[in-house]
Amino acid sequence: MIKRSRCKVDISNCLIFLCCIVYFVSYITRLNFNAVMAEMIEVQVLDGKTAGLVGMVLFITYGAGQIVSGMAGDKIGPENLIFMGLIIAAVCNVLMPFLNTVFLFCFVWGVNGFAQAMLWPPIVKLLSKYLTDAKYAKGCFFVSLASHVATVAIYLLVPFCIVLVGWKSVFWCASTVTFLVCIVWGEAFVG
């Protein structure tokens, strides 16, 4: 559970807030490829068919990873699984701008899909384990809301990043934010 000395307010509200932040960055690091795909096709990093393949690989590994994540959360703890998922997702996003073959794009984005699957099941487990029924319902609502806010944010901010700096900056910004969230999560749960 959250270290009490790190949270000056109600522990349950801290847990909900941290889970919202984690789920927000998970959507940022998952949807950013879809948001920059048209630009990557335009600058001929990928063509339309291979870009679609990269996105499909993420969803396949994300779906398969859900099952593995549920079982792994019981063995290594949901707090640690979330920490690992954040780190892996951030690393995958750092690597994307450096890739130059369809195989590498598919491999790295597939690993990202698996990392994404390491976030939702442990979040639900933490919320259900530490919150009352009323707080759990509130927590699920706000975590779900965080995913919607992230979806809107990524599609609003990506065009500005592309125009100002280029498509690669989208991945680097997402990874930077995710590494920062990873530090906060680690301080609260792991470190």
Coordinates of C-alpha atoms in Angstrom, one line a residue:
M1 CA 0.0 0.0 0.0
I2 CA 1.0 3.6 -0.3
K3 CA 3.6 4.8 2.2
R4 CA 1.6 6.9 4.7
S5 CA 4.4 9.4 5.1
R6 CA 4.2 10.3 1.4
C7 CA 0.5 11.0 1.3
K8 CA -0.9 13.8 3.5
V9 CA -4.5 13.3 2.5
D10 CA -6.8 10.3 2.6
I11 CA -4.9 7.3 1.5
S12 CA -7.7 6.1 -0.7
N13 CA -7.8 9.4 -2.6
C14 CA -4.0 9.1 -3.2
L15 CA -4.4 5.6 -4.5
I16 CA -7.2 6.7 -6.9
F17 CA -5.2 9.7 -8.1
L18 CA -2.1 7.6 -8.7
C19 CA -4.1 5.0 -10.6
C20 CA -5.7 7.7 -12.7
I21 CA -2.2 9.1 -13.6
V22 CA -1.0 5.6 -14.5
Y23 CA -3.9 4.9 -16.7
F24 CA -3.7 8.4 -18.3
V25 CA -0.1 7.8 -19.3
S26 CA -0.9 4.3 -20.5
Y27 CA -3.3 5.7 -23.0
I28 CA -0.8 8.3 -24.0
T29 CA 1.9 5.7 -24.7
R30 CA -0.6 3.4 -26.4
L31 CA -2.5 5.8 -28.7
N32 CA 0.4 8.0 -29.7
F33 CA 1.4 5.7 -32.6
N34 CA -2.2 5.9 -34.0
A35 CA -2.1 9.6 -33.7
V36 CA 1.2 10.0 -35.6
M37 CA 0.6 7.2 -38.1
A38 CA -0.5 9.5 -40.9
E39 CA 2.6 11.7 -40.5
M40 CA 4.8 8.6 -40.4
I41 CA 3.2 7.5 -43.7
E42 CA 3.5 11.0 -45.1
V43 CA 7.3 11.2 -44.4
Q44 CA 7.6 7.6 -45.7
V45 CA 8.8 6.0 -42.5
L46 CA 6.1 3.4 -43.0
D47 CA 3.5 2.7 -45.7
G48 CA -0.2 2.4 -45.0
K49 CA -0.2 -1.4 -44.9
T50 CA 2.7 -1.8 -42.5
A51 CA 1.5 1.0 -40.3
G52 CA -1.7 -0.9 -39.8
L53 CA 0.2 -4.0 -39.1
V54 CA 2.2 -2.3 -36.3
G55 CA -1.0 -1.1 -34.7
M56 CA -2.6 -4.6 -35.0
V57 CA 0.4 -6.2 -33.3
L58 CA 0.0 -3.9 -30.3
F59 CA -3.7 -5.0 -29.8
I60 CA -2.9 -8.7 -30.2
T61 CA -0.1 -8.5 -27.6
Y62 CA -2.3 -6.3 -25.4
G63 CA -5.1 -8.9 -25.4
A64 CA -2.8 -11.8 -24.8
G65 CA -1.0 -9.9 -22.1
Q66 CA -4.2 -9.3 -20.1
I67 CA -4.4 -13.0 -19.2
V68 CA -0.7 -13.2 -18.3
S69 CA -0.9 -9.9 -16.4
G70 CA -3.8 -11.1 -14.3
M71 CA -1.9 -14.2 -13.2
A72 CA 1.5 -12.4 -12.8
G73 CA -0.2 -9.8 -10.5
D74 CA -0.9 -12.5 -8.0
K75 CA 2.7 -13.7 -8.0
I76 CA 4.7 -10.5 -8.0
G77 CA 2.2 -8.0 -6.7
P78 CA 0.1 -5.4 -8.6
E79 CA 2.3 -2.5 -7.4
N80 CA 5.4 -4.0 -8.9
L81 CA 3.6 -5.1 -12.1
I82 CA 2.4 -1.6 -12.7
F83 CA 6.0 -0.2 -12.1
M84 CA 7.4 -2.7 -14.6
G85 CA 4.7 -2.0 -17.2
L86 CA 5.4 1.7 -17.0
I87 CA 9.1 1.3 -17.4
I88 CA 8.7 -1.1 -20.4
A89 CA 6.1 1.2 -22.1
A90 CA 8.4 4.2 -21.6
V91 CA 11.4 2.4 -23.1
C92 CA 9.3 1.2 -26.1
N93 CA 8.3 4.8 -26.7
V94 CA 11.9 6.0 -26.5
L95 CA 12.9 3.4 -29.1
M96 CA 10.2 4.1 -31.7
P97 CA 11.8 7.1 -33.4
F98 CA 15.1 5.1 -33.9
L99 CA 13.5 2.1 -35.7
N100 CA 13.8 1.7 -39.4
T101 CA 12.2 -1.7 -40.3
V102 CA 8.7 -3.0 -40.1
F103 CA 9.9 -6.0 -38.1
L104 CA 11.4 -3.7 -35.5
F105 CA 8.4 -1.4 -35.3
C106 CA 6.2 -4.5 -34.9
F107 CA 8.4 -6.0 -32.3
V108 CA 8.8 -2.9 -30.1
W109 CA 5.2 -1.9 -30.4
G110 CA 4.2 -5.5 -29.6
V111 CA 6.3 -5.3 -26.4
N112 CA 4.5 -2.1 -25.7
G113 CA 1.2 -3.8 -26.0
F114 CA 2.3 -6.4 -23.5
A115 CA 3.5 -3.7 -21.2
Q116 CA 0.1 -1.9 -21.5
A117 CA -1.6 -5.1 -20.4
M118 CA 0.5 -5.0 -17.2
L119 CA -1.4 -1.9 -16.1
W120 CA -5.2 -2.3 -16.1
P121 CA -5.6 -5.7 -14.2
P122 CA -3.3 -4.6 -11.4
I123 CA -5.0 -1.2 -11.1
V124 CA -8.4 -3.0 -10.7
K125 CA -6.8 -5.4 -8.1
L126 CA -5.4 -2.5 -6.1
L127 CA -8.6 -0.5 -6.1
S128 CA -10.7 -3.5 -5.1
K129 CA -8.2 -4.6 -2.4
Y130 CA -7.8 -1.3 -0.6
L131 CA -11.0 0.6 -1.2
T132 CA -14.5 0.3 0.2
D133 CA -17.3 -0.5 -2.3
A134 CA -18.2 3.2 -2.6
K135 CA -14.6 4.4 -3.0
Y136 CA -14.0 1.5 -5.5
A137 CA -16.9 2.7 -7.7
K138 CA -15.5 6.3 -7.5
G139 CA -12.0 5.0 -8.3
C140 CA -13.2 3.1 -11.3
F141 CA -15.1 6.1 -12.6
F142 CA -12.1 8.4 -12.3
V143 CA -9.6 5.9 -13.8
S144 CA -11.9 5.4 -16.8
L145 CA -12.3 9.1 -17.1
A146 CA -8.5 9.4 -17.2
S147 CA -8.4 7.2 -20.3
H148 CA -10.9 9.5 -22.0
V149 CA -9.0 12.6 -21.1
A150 CA -5.8 11.0 -22.4
T151 CA -7.4 10.1 -25.6
V152 CA -8.6 13.7 -26.2
A153 CA -5.2 15.1 -25.0
I154 CA -3.2 12.9 -27.4
Y155 CA -5.3 13.8 -30.4
L156 CA -5.2 17.5 -29.5
L157 CA -1.5 17.8 -28.7
V158 CA 0.0 15.5 -31.4
P159 CA -0.6 18.0 -34.3
F160 CA 1.2 20.7 -32.4
C161 CA 4.1 18.4 -31.7
I162 CA 4.3 17.4 -35.3
V163 CA 4.2 20.9 -36.6
L164 CA 6.7 22.3 -34.0
V165 CA 9.2 19.5 -33.7
G166 CA 8.2 16.5 -35.7
W167 CA 6.6 13.1 -35.2
K168 CA 9.5 11.7 -33.2
S169 CA 8.8 14.2 -30.4
V170 CA 5.4 12.6 -29.7
F171 CA 7.1 9.3 -28.6
W172 CA 9.8 11.1 -26.6
C173 CA 7.3 13.3 -24.8
A174 CA 5.2 10.3 -24.0
S175 CA 8.2 8.4 -22.6
T176 CA 9.4 11.4 -20.6
V177 CA 6.0 11.8 -18.9
T178 CA 5.8 8.0 -18.3
F179 CA 9.3 7.9 -16.7
L180 CA 8.2 10.7 -14.4
V181 CA 5.0 8.8 -13.4
C182 CA 7.2 5.8 -12.9
I183 CA 9.3 7.7 -10.4
V184 CA 6.2 8.9 -8.5
W185 CA 4.7 5.4 -8.5
G186 CA 8.0 3.9 -7.3
E187 CA 8.3 6.4 -4.5
A188 CA 4.7 5.7 -3.4
F189 CA 4.8 1.9 -3.7
V190 CA 8.1 0.3 -4.6
G191 CA 11.0 2.4 -3.2

